PDB file of C-alpha atoms and ligand atoms in Angstrom:
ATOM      1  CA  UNK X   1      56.370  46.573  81.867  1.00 38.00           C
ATOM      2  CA  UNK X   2      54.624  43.373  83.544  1.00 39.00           C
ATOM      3  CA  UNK X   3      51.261  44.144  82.125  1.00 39.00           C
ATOM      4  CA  UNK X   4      52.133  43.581  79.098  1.00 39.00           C
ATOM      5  CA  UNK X   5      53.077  39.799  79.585  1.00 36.00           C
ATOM      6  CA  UNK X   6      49.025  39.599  80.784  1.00 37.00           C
ATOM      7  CA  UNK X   7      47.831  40.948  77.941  1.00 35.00           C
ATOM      8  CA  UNK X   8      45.977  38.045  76.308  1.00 37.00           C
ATOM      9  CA  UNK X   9      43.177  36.689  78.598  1.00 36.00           C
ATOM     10  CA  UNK X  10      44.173  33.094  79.377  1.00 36.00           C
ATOM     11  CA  UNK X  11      41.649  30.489  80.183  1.00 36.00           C
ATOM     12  CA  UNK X  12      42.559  30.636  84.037  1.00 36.00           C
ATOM     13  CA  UNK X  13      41.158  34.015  83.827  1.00 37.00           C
ATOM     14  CA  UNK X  14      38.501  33.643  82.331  1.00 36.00           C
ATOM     15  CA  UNK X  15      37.609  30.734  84.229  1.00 35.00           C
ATOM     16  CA  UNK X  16      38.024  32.380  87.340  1.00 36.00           C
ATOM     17  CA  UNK X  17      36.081  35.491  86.509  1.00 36.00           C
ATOM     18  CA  UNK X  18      33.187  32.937  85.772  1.00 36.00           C
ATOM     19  CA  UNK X  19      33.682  31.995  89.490  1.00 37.00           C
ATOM     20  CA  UNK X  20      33.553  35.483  91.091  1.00 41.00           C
ATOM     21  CA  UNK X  21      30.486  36.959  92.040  1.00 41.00           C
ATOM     22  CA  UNK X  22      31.389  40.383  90.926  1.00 44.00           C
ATOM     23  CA  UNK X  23      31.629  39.840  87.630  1.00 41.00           C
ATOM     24  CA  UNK X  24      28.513  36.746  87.282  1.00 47.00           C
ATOM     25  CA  UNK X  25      26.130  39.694  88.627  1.00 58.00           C
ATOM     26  CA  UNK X  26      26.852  42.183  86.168  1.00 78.00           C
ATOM     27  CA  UNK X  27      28.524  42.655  83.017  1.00 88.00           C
ATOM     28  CA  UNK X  28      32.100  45.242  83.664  1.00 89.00           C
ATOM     29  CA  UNK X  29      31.181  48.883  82.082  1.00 88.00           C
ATOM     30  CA  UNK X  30      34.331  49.478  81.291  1.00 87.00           C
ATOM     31  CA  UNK X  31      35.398  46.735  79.303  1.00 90.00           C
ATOM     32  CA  UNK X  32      32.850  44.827  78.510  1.00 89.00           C
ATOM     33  CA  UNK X  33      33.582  42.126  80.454  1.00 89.00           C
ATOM     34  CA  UNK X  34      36.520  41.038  78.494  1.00 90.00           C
ATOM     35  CA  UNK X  35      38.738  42.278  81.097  1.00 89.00           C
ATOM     36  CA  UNK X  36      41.457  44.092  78.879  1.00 91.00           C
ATOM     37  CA  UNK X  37      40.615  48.001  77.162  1.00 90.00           C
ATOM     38  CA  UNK X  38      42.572  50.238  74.447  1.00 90.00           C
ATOM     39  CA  UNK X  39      43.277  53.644  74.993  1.00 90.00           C
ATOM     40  CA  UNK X  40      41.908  56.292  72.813  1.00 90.00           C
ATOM     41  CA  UNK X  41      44.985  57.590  70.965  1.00 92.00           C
ATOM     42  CA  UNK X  42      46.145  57.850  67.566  1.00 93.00           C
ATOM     43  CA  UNK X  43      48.074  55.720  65.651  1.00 92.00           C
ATOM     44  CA  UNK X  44      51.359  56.240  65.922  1.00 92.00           C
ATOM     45  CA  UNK X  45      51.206  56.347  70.161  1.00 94.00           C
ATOM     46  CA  UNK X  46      53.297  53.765  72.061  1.00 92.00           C
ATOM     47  CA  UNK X  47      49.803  52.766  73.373  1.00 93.00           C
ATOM     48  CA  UNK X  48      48.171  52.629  70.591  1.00 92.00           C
ATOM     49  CA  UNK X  49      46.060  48.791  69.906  1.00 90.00           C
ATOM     50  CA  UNK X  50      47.739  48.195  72.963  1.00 92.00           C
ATOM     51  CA  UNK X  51      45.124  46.176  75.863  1.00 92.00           C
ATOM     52  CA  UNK X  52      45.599  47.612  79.287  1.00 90.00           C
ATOM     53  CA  UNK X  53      44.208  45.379  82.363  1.00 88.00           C
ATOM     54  CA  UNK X  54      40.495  46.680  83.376  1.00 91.00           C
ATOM     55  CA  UNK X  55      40.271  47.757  86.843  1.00 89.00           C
ATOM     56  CA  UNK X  56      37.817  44.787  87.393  1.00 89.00           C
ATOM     57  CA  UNK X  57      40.525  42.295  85.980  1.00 88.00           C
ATOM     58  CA  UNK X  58      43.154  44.057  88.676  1.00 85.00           C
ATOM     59  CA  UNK X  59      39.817  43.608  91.235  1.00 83.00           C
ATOM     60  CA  UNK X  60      40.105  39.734  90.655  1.00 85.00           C
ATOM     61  CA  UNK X  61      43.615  39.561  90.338  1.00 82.00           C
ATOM     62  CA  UNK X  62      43.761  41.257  94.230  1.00 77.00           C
ATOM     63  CA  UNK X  63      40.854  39.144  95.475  1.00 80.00           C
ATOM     64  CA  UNK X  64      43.014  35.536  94.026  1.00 82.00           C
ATOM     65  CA  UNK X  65      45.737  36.635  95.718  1.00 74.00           C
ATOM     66  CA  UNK X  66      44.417  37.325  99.176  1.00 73.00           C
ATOM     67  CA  UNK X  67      42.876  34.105  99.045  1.00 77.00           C
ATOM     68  CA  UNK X  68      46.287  32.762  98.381  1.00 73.00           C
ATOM     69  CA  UNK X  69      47.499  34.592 101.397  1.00 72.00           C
ATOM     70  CA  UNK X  70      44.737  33.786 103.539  1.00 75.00           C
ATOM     71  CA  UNK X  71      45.522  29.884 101.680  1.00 73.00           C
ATOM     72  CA  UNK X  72      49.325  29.663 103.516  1.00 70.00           C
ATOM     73  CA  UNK X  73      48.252  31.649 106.442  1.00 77.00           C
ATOM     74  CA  UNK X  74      46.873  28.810 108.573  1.00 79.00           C
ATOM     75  CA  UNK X  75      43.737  31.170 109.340  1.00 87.00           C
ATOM     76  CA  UNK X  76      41.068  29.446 108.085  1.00 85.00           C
ATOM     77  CA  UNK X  77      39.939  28.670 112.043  1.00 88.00           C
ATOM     78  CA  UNK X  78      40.565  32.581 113.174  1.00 92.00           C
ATOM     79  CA  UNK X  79      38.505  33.799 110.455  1.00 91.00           C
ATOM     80  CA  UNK X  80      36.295  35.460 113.099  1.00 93.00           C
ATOM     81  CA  UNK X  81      39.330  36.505 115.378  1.00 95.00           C
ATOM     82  CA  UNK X  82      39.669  40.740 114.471  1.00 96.00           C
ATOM     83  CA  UNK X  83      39.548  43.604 115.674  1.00 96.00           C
ATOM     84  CA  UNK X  84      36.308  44.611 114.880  1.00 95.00           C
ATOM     85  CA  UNK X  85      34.973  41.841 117.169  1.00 94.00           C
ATOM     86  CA  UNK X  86      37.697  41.829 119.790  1.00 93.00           C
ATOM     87  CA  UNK X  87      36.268  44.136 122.766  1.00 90.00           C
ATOM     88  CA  UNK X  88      39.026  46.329 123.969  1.00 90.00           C
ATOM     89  CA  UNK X  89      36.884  47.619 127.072  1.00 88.00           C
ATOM     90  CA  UNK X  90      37.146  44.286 129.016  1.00 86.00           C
ATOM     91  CA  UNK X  91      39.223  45.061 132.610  1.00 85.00           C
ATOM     92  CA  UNK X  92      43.175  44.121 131.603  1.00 87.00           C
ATOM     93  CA  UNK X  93      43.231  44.170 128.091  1.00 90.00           C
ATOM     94  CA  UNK X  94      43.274  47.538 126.869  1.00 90.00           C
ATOM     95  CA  UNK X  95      47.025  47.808 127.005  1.00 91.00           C
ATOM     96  CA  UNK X  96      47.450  44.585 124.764  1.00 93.00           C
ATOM     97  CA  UNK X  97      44.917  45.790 122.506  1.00 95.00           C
ATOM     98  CA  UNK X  98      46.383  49.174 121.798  1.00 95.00           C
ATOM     99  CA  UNK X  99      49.639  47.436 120.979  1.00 95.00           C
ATOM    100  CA  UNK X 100      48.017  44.790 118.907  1.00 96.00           C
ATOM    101  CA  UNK X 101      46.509  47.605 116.427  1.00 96.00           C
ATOM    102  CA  UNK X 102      49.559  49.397 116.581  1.00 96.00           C
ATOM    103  CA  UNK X 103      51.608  46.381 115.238  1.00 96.00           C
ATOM    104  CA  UNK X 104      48.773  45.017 112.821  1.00 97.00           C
ATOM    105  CA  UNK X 105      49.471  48.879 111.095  1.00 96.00           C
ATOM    106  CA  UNK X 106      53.072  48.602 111.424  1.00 94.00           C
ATOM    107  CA  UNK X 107      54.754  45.086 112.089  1.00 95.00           C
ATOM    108  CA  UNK X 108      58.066  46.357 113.850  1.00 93.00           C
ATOM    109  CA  UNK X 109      60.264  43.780 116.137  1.00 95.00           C
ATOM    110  CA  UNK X 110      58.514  41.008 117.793  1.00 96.00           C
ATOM    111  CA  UNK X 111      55.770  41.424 120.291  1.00 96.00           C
ATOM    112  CA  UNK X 112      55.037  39.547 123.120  1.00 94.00           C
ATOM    113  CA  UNK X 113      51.897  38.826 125.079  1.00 94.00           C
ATOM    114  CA  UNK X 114      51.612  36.911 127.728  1.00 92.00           C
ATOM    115  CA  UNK X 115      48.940  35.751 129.588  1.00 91.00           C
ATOM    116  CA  UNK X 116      46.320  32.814 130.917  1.00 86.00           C
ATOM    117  CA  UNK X 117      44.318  30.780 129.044  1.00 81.00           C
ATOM    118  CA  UNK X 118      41.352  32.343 127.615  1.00 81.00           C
ATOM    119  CA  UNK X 119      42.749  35.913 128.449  1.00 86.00           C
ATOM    120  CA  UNK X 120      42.182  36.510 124.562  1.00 90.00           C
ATOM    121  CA  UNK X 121      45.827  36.675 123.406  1.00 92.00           C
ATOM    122  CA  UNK X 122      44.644  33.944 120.792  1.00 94.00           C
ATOM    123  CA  UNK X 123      42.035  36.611 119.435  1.00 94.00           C
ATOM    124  CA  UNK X 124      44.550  39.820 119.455  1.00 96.00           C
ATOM    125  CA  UNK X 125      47.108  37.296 117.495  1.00 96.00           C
ATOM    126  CA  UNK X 126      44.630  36.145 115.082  1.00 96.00           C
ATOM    127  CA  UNK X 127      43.037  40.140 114.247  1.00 97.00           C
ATOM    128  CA  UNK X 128      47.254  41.232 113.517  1.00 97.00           C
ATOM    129  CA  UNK X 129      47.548  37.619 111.276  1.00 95.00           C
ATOM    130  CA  UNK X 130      43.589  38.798 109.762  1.00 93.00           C
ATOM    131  CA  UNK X 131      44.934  42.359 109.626  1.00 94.00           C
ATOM    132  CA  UNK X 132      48.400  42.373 107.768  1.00 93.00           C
ATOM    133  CA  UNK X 133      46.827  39.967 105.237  1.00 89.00           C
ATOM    134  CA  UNK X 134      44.035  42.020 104.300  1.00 87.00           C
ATOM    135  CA  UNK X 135      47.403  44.663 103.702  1.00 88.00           C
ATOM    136  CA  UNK X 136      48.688  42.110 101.460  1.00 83.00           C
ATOM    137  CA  UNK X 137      51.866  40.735 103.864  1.00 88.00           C
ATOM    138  CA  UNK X 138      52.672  36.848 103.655  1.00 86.00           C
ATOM    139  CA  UNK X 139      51.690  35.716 107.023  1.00 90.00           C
ATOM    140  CA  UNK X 140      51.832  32.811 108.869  1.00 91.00           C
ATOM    141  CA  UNK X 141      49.589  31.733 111.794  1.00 92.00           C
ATOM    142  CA  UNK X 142      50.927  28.839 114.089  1.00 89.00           C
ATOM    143  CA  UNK X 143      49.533  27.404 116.806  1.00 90.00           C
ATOM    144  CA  UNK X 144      52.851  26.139 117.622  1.00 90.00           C
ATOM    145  CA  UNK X 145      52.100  22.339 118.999  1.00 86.00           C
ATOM    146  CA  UNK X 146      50.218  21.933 116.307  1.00 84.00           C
ATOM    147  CA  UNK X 147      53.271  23.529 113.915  1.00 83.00           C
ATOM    148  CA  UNK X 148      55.516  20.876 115.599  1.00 83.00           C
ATOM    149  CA  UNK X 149      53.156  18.219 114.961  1.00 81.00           C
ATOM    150  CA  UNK X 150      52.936  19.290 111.481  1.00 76.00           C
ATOM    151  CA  UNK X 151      56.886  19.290 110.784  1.00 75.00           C
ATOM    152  CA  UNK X 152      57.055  15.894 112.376  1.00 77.00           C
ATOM    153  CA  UNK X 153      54.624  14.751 110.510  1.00 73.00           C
ATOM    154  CA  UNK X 154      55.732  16.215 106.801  1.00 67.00           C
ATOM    155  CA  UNK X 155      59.580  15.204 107.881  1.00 64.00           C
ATOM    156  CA  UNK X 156      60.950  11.989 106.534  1.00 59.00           C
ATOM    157  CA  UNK X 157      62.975  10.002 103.971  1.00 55.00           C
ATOM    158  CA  UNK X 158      59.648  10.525 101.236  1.00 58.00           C
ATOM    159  CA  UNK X 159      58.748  14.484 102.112  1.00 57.00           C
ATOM    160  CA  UNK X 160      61.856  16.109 102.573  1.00 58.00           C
ATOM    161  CA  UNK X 161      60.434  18.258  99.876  1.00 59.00           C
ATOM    162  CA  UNK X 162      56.932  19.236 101.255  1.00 65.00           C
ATOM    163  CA  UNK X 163      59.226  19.652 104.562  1.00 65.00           C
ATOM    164  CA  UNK X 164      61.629  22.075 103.406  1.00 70.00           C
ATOM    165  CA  UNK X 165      59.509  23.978 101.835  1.00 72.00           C
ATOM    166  CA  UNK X 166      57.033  24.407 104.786  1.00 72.00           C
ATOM    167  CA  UNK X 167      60.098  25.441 106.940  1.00 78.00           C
ATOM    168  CA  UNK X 168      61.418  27.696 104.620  1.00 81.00           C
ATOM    169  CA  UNK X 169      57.810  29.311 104.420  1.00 79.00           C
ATOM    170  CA  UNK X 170      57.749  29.541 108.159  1.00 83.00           C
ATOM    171  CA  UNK X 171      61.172  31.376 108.605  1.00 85.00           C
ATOM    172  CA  UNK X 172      60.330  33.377 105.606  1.00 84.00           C
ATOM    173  CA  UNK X 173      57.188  35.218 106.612  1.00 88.00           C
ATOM    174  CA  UNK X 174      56.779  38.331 105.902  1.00 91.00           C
ATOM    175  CA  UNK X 175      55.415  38.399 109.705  1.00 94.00           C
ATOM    176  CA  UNK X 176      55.074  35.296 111.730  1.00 95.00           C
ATOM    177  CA  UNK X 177      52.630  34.359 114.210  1.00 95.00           C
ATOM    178  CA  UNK X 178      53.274  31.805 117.049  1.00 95.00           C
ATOM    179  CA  UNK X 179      50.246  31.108 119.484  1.00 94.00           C
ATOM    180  CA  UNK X 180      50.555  29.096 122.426  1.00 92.00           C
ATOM    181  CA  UNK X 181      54.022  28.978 123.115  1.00 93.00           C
ATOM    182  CA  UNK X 182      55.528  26.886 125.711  1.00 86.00           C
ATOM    183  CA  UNK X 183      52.606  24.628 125.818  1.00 72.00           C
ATOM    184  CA  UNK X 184      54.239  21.942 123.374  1.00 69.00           C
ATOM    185  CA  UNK X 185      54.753  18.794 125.155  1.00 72.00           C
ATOM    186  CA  UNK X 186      57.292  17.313 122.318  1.00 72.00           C
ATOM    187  CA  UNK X 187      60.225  15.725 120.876  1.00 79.00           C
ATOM    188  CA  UNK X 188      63.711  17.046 120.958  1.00 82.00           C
ATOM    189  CA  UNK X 189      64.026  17.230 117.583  1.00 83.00           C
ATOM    190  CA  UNK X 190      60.983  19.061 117.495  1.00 82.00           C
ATOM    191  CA  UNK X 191      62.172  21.655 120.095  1.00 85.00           C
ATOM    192  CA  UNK X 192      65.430  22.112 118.188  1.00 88.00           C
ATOM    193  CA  UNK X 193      63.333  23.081 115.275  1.00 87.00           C
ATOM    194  CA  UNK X 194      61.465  25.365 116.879  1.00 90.00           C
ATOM    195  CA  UNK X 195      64.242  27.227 117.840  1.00 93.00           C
ATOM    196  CA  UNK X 196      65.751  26.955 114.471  1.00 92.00           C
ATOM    197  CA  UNK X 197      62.802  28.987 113.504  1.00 93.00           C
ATOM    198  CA  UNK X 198      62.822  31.498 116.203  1.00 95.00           C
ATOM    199  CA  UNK X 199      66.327  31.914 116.356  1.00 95.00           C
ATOM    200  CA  UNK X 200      66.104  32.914 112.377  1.00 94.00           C
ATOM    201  CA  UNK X 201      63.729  35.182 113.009  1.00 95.00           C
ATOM    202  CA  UNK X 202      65.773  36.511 115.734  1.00 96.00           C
ATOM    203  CA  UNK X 203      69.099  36.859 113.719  1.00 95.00           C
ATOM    204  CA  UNK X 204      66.950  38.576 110.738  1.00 95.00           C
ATOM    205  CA  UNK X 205      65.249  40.780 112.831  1.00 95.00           C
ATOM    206  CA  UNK X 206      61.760  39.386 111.419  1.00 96.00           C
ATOM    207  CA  UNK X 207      58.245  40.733 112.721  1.00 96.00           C
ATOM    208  CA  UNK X 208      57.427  37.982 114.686  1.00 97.00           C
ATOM    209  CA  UNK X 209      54.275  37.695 117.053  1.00 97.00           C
ATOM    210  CA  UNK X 210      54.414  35.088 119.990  1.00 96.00           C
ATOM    211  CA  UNK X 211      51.772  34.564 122.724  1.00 95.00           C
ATOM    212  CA  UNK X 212      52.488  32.272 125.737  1.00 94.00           C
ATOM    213  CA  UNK X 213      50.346  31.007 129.067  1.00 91.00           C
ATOM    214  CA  UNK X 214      53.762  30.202 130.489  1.00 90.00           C
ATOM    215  CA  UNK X 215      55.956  31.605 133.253  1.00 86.00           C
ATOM    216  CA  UNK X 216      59.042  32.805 131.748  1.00 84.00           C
ATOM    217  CA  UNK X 217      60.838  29.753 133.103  1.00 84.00           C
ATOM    218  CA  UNK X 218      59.021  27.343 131.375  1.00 87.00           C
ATOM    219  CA  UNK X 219      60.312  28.760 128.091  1.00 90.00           C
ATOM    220  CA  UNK X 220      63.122  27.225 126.382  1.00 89.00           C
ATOM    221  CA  UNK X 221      66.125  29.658 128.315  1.00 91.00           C
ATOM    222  CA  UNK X 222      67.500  29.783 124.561  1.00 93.00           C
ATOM    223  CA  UNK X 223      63.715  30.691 123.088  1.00 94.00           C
ATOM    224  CA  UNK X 224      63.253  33.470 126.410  1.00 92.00           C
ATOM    225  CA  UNK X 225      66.468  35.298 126.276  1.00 92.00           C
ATOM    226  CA  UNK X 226      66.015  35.989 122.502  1.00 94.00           C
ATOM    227  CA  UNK X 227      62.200  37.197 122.899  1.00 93.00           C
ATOM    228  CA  UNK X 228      63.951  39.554 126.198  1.00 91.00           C
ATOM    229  CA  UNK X 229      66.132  41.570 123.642  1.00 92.00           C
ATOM    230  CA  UNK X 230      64.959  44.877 123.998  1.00 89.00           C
ATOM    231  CA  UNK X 231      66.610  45.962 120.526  1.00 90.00           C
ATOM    232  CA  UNK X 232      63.820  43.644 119.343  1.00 90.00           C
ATOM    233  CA  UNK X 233      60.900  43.838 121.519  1.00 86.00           C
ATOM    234  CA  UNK X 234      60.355  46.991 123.748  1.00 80.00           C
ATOM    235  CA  UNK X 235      57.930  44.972 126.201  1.00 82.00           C
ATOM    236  CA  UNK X 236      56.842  41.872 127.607  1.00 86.00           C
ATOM    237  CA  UNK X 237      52.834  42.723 127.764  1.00 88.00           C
ATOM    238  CA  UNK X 238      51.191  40.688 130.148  1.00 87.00           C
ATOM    239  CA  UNK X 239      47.213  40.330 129.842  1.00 86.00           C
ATOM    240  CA  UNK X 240      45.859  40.340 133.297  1.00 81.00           C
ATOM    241  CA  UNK X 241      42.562  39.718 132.103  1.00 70.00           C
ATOM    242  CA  UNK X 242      39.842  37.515 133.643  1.00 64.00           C
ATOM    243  CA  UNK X 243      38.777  34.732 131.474  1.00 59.00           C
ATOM    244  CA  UNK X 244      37.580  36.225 128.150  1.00 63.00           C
ATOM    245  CA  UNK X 245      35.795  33.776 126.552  1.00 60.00           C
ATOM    246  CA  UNK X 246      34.035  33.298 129.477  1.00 57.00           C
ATOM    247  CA  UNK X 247      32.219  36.687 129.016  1.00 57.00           C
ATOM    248  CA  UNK X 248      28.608  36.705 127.940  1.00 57.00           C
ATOM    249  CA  UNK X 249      28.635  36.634 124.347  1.00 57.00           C
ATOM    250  CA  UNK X 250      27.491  40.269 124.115  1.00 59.00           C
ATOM    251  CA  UNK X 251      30.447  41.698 125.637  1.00 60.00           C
ATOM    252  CA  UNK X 252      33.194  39.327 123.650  1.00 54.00           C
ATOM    253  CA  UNK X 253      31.461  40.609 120.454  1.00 52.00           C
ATOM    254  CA  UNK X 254      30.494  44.267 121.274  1.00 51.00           C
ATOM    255  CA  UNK X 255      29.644  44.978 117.836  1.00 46.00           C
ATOM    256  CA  UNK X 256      28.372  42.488 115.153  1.00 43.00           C
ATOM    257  CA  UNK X 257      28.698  43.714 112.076  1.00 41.00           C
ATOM    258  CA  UNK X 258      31.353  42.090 111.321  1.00 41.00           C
ATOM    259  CA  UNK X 259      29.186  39.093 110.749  1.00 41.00           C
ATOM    260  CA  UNK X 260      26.902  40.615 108.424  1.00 39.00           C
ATOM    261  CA  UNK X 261      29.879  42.086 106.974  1.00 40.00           C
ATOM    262  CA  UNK X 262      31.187  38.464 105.908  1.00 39.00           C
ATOM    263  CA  UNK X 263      27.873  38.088 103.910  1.00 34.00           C
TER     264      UNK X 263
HETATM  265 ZN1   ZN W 301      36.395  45.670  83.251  1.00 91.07          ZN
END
């Protein structure tokens, strides 16, 4: 039984319940704000003088490790990238959309969407990443020139560390999320890399995300052929859309709750 090694409410707990607004504003009813309760049973009872978690305790616990999540993720830019504020009723994106959702439920294979800049493959990418973390998956969003620059950057005699461990966290997610494919303008080293990563994912059959403005010949032949493998990805979807972000602001963001949401 793991709950039993949390019994005794550390000072990391405690500290971080000071921090969270749920339980500054009012003081738990169930517990008393100590976080931990008994169970009414008579002595004698396996339970008995035993402390149990509080729900609000298993509250914080949830909301600490989403922000981890959302910590590795790379999201902190896409925050506003989701579904609620994506607008599925712009001409040529329905298609993409549908599949988006579908995946964000049920990250299956590797899905593919192609299309020109500002056709909003960035947003659909970011609401899965927003999505699956909210459902508690390890995700990683990459905008992958930026990813390149980053492993260049963290590689070296004095990192290896740091650099191994951010590789291994890449190839590792639960589902990972490559924007921008194609567009990387880079380093051999960094290109073999990048296919170390993808062809991982590939061997291991790992949900994997990747959105490209390239034709398919622009793609690394060794990158393409793996993301054409239909026992891995059913469709190329191609998002014939015209510029999205060039839409008045009212149709990008049909509905805009989700910003009063946030608060
Ligand atoms: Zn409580």
């Amino acid at each position: 039984m793991s709950r039993n090694t949390s019994v005794a409410p550390t000072a990391t707990s405690s500290a971080v319940a000071a921090m969270s607004p749920t339980s500054s504003s009012a003081v738990c009813p169930h517990c008393g704000g100590s976080g931990f309760y008994k169970k009414a049973v008579p002595f004698g009872h396996p339970d008995f003088a035993r402390l149990f978690p509080c729900v609000c305790k298993m509250a914080e616990q949830e909301q600490r490790e989403a922000a981890r999540l959302l910590e590795i993720s790379n999201l902190a830019a896409f925050l506003d990238k989701t579904f609620e504020t994506f607008n599925p009723n712009v001409p040529g994106v329905r298609r993409a959309y549908l599949r988006a959702l579908e995946y964000a439920r049920q990250p299956r294979g590797w899905l593919i969407l192609f299309g020109n800049y500002g056709c909003g493959k960035t947003h659909l990418a970011a609401a899965i990443a927003n999505q699956l973390i909210q459902n508690h998956y390890r995700v990683l969003f990459a905008v992958v020139p930026d990813l390149l620059d980053h492993l260049r950057s963290t590689f070296g005699p004095s990192s290896e560390i740091e650099y191994d461990q951010r590789f291994e966290d890449i190839r590792e997610a639960d589902v990972l999320i490559l924007d921008d494919l194609g567009t990387e303008n880079t380093t051999s080293w960094a290109r073999e890399k990048l296919f170390q990563i993808i062809n991982h994912r590939y061997n291991f059959a790992l949900p994997t995300v990747i959105t490209s403005n390239r034709k398919p010949e622009e793609i690394d032949p060794r990158i393409f052929s793996r993301m054409s493998d239909r026992a891995l990805c059913e469709e190329h979807i191609i998002i014939d859309a015209a510029d999205y972000r060039r839409l008045p602001l009212a149709q990008r963001y049909p509905i805009n709750n989700a910003q009063r949401r946030l608060k």
